[in-house]
CSV table of C-alpha atoms and ligand atoms in Angstrom, one decimal:
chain,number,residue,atom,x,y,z
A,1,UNK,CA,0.0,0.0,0.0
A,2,UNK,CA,1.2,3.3,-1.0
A,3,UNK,CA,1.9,5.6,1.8
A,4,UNK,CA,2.3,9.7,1.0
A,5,UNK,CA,4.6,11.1,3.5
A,6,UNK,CA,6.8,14.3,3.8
A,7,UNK,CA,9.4,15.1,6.4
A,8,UNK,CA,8.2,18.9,6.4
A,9,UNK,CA,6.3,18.8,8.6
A,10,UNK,CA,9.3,18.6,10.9
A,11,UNK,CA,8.9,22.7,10.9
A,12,UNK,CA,5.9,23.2,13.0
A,13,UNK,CA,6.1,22.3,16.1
A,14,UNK,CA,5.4,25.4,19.2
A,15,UNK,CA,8.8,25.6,21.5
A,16,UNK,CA,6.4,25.8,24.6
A,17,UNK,CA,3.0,24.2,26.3
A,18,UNK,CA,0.1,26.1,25.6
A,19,UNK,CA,-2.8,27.3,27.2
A,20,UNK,CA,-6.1,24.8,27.4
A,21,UNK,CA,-8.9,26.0,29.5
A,22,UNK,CA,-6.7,28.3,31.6
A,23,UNK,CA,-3.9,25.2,32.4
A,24,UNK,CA,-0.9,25.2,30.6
A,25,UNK,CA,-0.5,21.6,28.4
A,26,UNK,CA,1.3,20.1,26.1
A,27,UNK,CA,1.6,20.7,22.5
A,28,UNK,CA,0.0,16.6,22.6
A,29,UNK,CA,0.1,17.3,18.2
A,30,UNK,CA,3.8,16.5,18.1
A,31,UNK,CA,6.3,15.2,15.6
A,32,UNK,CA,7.4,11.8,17.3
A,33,UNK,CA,3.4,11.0,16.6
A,34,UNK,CA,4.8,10.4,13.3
A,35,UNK,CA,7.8,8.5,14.4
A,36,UNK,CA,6.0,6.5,16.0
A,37,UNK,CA,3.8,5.2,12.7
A,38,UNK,CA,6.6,5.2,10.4
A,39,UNK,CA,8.9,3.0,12.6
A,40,UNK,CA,5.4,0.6,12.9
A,41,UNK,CA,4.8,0.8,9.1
A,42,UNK,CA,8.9,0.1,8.2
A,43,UNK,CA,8.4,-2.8,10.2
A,44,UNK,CA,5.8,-4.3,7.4
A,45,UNK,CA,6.4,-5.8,4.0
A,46,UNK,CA,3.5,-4.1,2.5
A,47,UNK,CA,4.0,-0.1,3.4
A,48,UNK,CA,5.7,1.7,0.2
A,49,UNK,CA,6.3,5.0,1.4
A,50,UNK,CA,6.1,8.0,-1.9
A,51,UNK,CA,6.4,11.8,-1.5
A,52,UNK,CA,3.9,14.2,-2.3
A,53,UNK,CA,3.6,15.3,-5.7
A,54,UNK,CA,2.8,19.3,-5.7
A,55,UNK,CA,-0.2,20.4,-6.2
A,56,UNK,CA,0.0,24.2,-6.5
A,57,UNK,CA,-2.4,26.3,-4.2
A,58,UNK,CA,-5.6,26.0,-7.2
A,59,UNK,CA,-7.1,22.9,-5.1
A,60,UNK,CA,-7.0,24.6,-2.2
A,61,UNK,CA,-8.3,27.1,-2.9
A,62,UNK,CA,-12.0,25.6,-4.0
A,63,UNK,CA,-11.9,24.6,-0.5
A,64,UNK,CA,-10.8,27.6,1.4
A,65,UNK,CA,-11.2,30.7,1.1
A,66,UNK,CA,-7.9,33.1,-0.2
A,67,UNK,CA,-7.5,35.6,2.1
A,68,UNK,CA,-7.5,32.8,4.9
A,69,UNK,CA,-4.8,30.8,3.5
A,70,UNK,CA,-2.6,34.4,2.6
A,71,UNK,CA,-3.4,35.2,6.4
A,72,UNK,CA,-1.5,31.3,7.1
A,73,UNK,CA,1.3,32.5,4.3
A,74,UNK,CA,1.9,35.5,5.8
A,75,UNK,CA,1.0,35.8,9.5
A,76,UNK,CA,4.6,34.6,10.9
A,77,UNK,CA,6.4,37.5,9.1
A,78,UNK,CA,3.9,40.1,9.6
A,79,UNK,CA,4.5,38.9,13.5
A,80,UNK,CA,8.3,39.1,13.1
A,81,UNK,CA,8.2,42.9,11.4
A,82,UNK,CA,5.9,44.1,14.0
A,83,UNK,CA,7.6,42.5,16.9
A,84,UNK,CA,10.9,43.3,17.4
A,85,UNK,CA,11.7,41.1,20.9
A,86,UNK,CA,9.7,38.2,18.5
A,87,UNK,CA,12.0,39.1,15.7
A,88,UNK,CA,15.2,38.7,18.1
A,89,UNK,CA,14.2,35.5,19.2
A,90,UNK,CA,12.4,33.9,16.8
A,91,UNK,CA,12.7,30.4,17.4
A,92,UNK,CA,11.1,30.8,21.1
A,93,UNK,CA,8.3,32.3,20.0
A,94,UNK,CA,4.8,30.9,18.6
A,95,UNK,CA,2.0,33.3,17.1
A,96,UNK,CA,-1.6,32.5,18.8
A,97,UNK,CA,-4.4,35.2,18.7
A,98,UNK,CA,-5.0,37.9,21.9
A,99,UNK,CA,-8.7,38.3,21.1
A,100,UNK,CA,-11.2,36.1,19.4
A,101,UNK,CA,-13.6,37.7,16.9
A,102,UNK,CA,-17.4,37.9,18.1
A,103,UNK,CA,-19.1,35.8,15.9
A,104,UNK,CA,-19.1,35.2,12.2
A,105,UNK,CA,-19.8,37.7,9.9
A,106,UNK,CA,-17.8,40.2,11.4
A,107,UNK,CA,-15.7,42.2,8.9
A,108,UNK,CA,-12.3,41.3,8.5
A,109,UNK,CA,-10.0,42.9,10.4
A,110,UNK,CA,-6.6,44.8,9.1
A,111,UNK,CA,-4.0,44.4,11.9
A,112,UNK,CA,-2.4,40.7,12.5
A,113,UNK,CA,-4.0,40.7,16.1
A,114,UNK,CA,-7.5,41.3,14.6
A,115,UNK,CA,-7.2,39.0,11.5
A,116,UNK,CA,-5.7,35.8,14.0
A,117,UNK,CA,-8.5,36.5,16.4
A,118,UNK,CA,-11.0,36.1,13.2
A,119,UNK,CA,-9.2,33.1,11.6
A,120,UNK,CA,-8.0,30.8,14.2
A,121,UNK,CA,-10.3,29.1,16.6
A,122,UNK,CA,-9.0,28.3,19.7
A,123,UNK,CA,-5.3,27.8,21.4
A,124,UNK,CA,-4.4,25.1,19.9
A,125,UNK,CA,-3.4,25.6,16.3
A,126,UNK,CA,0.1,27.9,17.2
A,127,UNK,CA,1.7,29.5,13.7
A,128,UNK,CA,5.5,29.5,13.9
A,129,UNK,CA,7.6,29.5,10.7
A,130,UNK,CA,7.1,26.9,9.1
A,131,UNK,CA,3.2,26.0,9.7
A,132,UNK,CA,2.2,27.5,6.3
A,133,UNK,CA,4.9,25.3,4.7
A,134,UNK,CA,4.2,22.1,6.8
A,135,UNK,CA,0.3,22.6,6.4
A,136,UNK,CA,0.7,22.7,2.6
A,137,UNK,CA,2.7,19.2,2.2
A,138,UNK,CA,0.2,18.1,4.7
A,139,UNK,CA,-2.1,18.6,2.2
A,140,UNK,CA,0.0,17.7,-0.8
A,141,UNK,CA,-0.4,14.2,0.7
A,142,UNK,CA,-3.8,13.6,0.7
A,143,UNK,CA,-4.3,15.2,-2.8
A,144,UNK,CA,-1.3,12.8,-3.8
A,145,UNK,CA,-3.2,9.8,-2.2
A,146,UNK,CA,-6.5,10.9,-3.8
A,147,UNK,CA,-4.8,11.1,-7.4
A,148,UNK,CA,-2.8,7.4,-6.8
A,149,UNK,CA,-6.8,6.5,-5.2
A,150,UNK,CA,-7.9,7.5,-8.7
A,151,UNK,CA,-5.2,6.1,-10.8
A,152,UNK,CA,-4.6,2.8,-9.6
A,153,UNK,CA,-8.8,2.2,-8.2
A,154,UNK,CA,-6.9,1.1,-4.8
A,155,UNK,CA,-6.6,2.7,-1.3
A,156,UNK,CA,-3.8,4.4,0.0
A,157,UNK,CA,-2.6,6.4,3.5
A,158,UNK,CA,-1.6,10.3,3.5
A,159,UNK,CA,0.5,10.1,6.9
A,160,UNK,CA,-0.7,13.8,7.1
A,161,UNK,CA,0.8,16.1,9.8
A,162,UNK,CA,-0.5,18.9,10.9
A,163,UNK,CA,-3.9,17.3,10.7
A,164,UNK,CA,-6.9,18.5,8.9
A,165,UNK,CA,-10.6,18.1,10.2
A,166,UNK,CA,-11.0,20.9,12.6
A,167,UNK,CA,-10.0,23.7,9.9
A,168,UNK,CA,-13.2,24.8,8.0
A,169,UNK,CA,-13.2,27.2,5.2
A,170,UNK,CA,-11.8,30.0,6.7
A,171,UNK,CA,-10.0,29.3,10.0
A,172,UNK,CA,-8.0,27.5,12.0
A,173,UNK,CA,-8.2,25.2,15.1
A,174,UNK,CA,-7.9,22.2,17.3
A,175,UNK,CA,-4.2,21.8,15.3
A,176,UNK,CA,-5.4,22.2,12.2
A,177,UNK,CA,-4.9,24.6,9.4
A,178,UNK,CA,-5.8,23.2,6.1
A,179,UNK,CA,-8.6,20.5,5.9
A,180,UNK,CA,-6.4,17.5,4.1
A,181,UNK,CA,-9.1,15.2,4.0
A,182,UNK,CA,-11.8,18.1,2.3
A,183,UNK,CA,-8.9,19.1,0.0
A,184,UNK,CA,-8.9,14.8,-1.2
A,185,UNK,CA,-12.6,14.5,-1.0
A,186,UNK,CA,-13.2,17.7,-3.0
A,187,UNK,CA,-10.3,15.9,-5.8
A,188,UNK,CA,-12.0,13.1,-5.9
A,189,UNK,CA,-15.5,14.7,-6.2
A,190,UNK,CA,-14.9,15.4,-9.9
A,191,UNK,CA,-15.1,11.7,-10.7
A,192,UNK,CA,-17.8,10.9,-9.1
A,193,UNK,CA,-19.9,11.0,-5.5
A,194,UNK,CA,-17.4,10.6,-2.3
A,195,UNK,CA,-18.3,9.6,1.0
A,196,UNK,CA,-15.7,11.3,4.0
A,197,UNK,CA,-16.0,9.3,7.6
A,198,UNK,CA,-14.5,10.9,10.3
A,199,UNK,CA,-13.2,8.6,12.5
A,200,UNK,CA,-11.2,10.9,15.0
A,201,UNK,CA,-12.5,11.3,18.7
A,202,UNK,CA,-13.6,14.7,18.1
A,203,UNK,CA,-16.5,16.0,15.6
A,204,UNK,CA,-15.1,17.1,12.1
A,205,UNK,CA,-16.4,20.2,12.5
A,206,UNK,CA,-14.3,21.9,9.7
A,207,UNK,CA,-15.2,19.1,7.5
A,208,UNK,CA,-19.1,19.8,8.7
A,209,UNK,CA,-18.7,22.8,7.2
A,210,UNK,CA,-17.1,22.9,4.3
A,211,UNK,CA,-19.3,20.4,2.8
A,212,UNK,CA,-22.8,21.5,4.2
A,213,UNK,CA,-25.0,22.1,1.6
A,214,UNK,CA,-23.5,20.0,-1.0
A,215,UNK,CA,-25.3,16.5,-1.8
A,216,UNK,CA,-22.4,15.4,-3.8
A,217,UNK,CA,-19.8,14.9,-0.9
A,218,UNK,CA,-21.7,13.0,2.2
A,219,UNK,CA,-20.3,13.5,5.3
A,220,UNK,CA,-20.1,11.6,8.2
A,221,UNK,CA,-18.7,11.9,11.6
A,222,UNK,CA,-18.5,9.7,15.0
A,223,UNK,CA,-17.1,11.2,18.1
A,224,UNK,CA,-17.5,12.4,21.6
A,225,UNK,CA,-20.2,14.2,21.9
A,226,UNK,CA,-19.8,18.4,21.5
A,227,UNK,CA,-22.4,18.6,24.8
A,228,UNK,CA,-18.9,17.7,27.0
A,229,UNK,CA,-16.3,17.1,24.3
A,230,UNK,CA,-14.2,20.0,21.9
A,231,UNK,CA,-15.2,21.5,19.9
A,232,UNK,CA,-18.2,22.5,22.1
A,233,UNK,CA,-20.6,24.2,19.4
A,234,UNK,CA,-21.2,21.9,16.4
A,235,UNK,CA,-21.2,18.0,15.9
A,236,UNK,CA,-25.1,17.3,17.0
A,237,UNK,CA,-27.5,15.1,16.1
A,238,UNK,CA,-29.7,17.5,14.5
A,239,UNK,CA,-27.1,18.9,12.1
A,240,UNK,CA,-28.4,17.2,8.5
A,241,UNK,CA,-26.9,19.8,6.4
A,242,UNK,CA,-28.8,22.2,4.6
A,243,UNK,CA,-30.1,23.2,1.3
A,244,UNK,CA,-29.0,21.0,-1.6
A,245,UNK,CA,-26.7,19.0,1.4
A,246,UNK,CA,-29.7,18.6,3.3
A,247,UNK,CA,-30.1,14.8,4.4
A,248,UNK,CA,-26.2,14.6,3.1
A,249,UNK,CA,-24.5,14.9,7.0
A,250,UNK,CA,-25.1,12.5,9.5
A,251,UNK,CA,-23.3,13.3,13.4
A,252,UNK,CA,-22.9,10.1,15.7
A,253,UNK,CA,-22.1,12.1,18.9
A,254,UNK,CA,-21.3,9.1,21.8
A,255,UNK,CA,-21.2,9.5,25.5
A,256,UNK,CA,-18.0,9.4,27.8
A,257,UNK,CA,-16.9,6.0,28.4
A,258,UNK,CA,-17.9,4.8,25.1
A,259,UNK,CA,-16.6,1.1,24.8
A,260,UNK,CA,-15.0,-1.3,21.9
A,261,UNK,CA,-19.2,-2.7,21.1
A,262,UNK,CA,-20.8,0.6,21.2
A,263,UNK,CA,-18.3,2.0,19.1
A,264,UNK,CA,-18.6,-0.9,16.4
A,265,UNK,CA,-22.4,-0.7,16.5
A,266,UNK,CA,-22.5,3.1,15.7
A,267,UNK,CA,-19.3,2.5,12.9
A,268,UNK,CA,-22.1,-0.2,11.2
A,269,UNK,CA,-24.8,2.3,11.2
A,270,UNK,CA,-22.4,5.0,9.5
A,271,UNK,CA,-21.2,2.5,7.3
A,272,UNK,CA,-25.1,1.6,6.5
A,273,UNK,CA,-25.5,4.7,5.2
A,274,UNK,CA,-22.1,5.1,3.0
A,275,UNK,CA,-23.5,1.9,1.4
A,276,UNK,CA,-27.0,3.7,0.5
A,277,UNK,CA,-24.6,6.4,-1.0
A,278,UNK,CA,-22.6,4.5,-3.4
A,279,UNK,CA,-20.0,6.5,-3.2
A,280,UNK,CA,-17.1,6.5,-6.4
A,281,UNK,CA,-14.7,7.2,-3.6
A,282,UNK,CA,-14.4,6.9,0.2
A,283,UNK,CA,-12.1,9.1,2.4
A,284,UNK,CA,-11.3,8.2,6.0
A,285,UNK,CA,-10.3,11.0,9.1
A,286,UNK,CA,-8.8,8.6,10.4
A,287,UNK,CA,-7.9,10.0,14.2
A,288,UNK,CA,-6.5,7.2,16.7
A,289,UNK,CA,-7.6,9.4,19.6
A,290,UNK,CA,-10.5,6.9,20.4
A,291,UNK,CA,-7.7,4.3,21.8
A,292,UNK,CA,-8.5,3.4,25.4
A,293,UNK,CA,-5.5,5.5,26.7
A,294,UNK,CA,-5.1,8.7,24.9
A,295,UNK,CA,-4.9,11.6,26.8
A,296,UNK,CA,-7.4,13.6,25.0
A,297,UNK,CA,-10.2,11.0,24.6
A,298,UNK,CA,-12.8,9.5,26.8
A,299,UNK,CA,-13.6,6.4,24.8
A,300,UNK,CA,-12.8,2.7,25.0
A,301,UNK,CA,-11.4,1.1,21.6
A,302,UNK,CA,-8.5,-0.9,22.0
A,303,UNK,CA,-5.6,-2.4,19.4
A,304,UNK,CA,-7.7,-5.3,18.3
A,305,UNK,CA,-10.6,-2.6,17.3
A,306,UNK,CA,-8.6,-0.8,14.9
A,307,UNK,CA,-8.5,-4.3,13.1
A,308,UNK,CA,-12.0,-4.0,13.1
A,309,UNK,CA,-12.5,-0.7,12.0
A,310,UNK,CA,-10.8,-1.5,9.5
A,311,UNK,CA,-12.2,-4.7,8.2
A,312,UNK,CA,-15.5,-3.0,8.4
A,313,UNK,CA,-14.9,0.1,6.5
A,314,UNK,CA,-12.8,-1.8,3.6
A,315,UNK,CA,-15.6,-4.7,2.9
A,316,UNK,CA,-17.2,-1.7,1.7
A,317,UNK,CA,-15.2,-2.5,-1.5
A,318,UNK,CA,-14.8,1.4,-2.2
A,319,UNK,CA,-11.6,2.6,-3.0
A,320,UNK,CA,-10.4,4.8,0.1
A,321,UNK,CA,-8.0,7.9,0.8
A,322,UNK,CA,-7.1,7.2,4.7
A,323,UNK,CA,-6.0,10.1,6.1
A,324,UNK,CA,-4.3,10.8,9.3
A,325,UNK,CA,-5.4,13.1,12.1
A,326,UNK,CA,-5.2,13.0,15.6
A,327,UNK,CA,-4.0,10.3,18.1
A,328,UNK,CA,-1.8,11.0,20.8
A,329,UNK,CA,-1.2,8.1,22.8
A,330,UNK,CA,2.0,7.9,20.8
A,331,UNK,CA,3.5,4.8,22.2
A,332,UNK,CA,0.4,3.0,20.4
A,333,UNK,CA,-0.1,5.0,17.6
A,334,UNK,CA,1.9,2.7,15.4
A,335,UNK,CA,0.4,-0.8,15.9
A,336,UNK,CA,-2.9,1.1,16.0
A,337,UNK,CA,-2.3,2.7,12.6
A,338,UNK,CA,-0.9,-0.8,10.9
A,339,UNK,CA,-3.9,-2.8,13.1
A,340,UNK,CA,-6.3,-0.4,10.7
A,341,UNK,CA,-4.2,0.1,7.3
A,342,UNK,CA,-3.6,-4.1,6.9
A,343,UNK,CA,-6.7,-4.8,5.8
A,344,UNK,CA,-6.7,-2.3,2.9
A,345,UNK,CA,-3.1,-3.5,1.3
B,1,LIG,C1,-7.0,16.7,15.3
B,1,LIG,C2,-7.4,16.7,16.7
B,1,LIG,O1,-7.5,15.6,17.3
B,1,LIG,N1,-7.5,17.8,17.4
B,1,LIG,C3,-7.9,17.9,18.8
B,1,LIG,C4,-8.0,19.2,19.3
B,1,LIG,C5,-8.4,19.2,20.8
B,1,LIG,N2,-8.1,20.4,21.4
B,1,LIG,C6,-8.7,20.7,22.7
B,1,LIG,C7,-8.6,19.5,23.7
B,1,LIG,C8,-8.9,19.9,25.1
B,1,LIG,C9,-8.7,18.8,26.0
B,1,LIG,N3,-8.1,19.2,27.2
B,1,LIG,C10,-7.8,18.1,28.1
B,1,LIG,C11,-6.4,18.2,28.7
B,1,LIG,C12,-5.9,16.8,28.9
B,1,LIG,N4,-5.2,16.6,30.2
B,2,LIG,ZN1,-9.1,14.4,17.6
């Protein structure tokens, strides 16, 4: 199985613990995630790891908006020419916003304070230099997946990092900065319907979003549910979609202490509905934070459900884009990754 990987993203990573509901944390999004999977896949006769071809900014652009993405290009050296204790030590330093704008619809602000406040969502997606570089070979990986998806009519894994499926259109958040797996999806959607399950502890929310009132794209997420779990103010029941997309987003929001049987109950009824779909192509978010054991998730599944994830979502017989996002028990991210990608090879 082909395997898209780039060691760029290697250049964002924030030199200090930030802030999470007023206690200082760990940056839990960290590089040796990755080290952790890659030593696990080297390990099997079957991973064939390929860099990202480059895609040029035109497919991400259909999926978010301009100015947000020249706010992510440009935010770290507007910081360093307006700061100049930031500019003396830049390598210490992490841009996050002061203020957080009141609602959508706001206008845009002009100053770098203003515009972060308006296009980042929360603490936890920290710009240093080379997020806007890292972010787009992120996403050059799951476009590359998607095309090899396309070509060859087989599945394949974009080890993507930063991850993807908290960033909606136009901002930032939960670690995310571009939406990998809505950049794919969107690829693949000019050959034909695609189906995106969100796997990841927490509710896709960008991914929501992006694809809301289109019926051509159905989206699906399980995860803890928003009424104790980030990100707090989408991933409900009740949110269908709307207008043409009505009927065409389904959330599976699942109590605290959600265990291995509950988990595989709700991943057949999501996997129901893919089948009514008929998708041309499937994407997977494919987060590992559900392991029994990560530090940011409340539910149950262990190693040997990741085998059964997998089994499940690949007797679909679709060809799928797996996509990573989060996970950050790293110590079993790798067997948990391999336990999920074996039965696609
Ligand atoms: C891609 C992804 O998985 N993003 C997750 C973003 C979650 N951000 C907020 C989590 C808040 C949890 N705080 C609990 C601290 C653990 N000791
Ligand atoms: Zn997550």
């Amino acid at each position: 199985m082909k395997i898209f990987y780039s060691e760029t993203h290697r250049k964002h990573y924030p030199p200090f613990e930030v802030f999470d509901g007023g206690k200082r944390v760990p940056y839990f999004e960290n590089p040796d995630r990755m080290d952790r999977i890659l030593s696990a896949l080297k390990k099997t006769d079957w991973a064939e790891f390929v860099a990202p071809i480059d895609f040029g900014l035109d497919p991400i652009y259909v999926v978010h908006d301009k100015d947000y993405i020249t706010f992510l290009a440009s935010a770290w050296t507007e910081w360093l020419d307006s700061d100049p204790k930031v500019a003396a030590s830049p390598e210490q330093n992490a841009f996050l916003p002061a203020t957080f704008a009141l609602r959508r619809k706001t206008r845009v602000p002009s100053t770098l304070l203003g515009k972060g406040g308006y296009y980042i969502m929360d603490l936890s997606a920290c710009i240093v230099e080379g997020t806007y570089t890292a972010a787009i070979a992120s996403a050059n990986c799951a476009l590359s997946a998607a095309q090899s998806a396309i070509s060859e009519q087989s599945s394949a894994f974009a080890l993507c990092r930063p991850p993807g499926h908290h960033a909606g259109k136009d901002y930032a958040g939960g670690y995310c900065f571009i939406n990998n797996a809505s950049v794919a999806a969107n690829w693949l959607s000019s050959k034909g319907r695609v189906a995106i399950l969100d796997i990841d502890y927490h509710a896709g929310n960008g991914t929501q979003d992006i694809f809301y009132e289109r019926d051509d794209v159905l989206t699906i997420s399980i995860h803890g549910d928003p009424d104790y779990e980030y990100p707090h103010y989408i991933g409900f029941a009740d949110e269908t979609g709307a207008g043409a997309g009505l009927g065409f987003h389904h959330n599976f929001p699942l109590p605290a202490g959600t265990d291995e049987a509950q988990y595989i109950s709700t991943l057949d009824k999501a996997l129901s509905v893919i089948k009514k779909f008929t998708p041309r192509h499937l994407v997977i978010s494919a987060g590992m934070d559900t392991f029994d054991g990560d530090p940011l998730g409340k539910f149950k599944v262990t190693h040997h459900g990741y085998s059964e994830i997998g089994k499940r979502i690949a007797a679909l017989g679709v060809p799928t884009v797996i996509v990573m996002e989060g996970g950050y028990a790293n110590e079993a991210l790798g067997i948990n990754i391999v336990n999920l990608l074996e039965n696609f090879k």
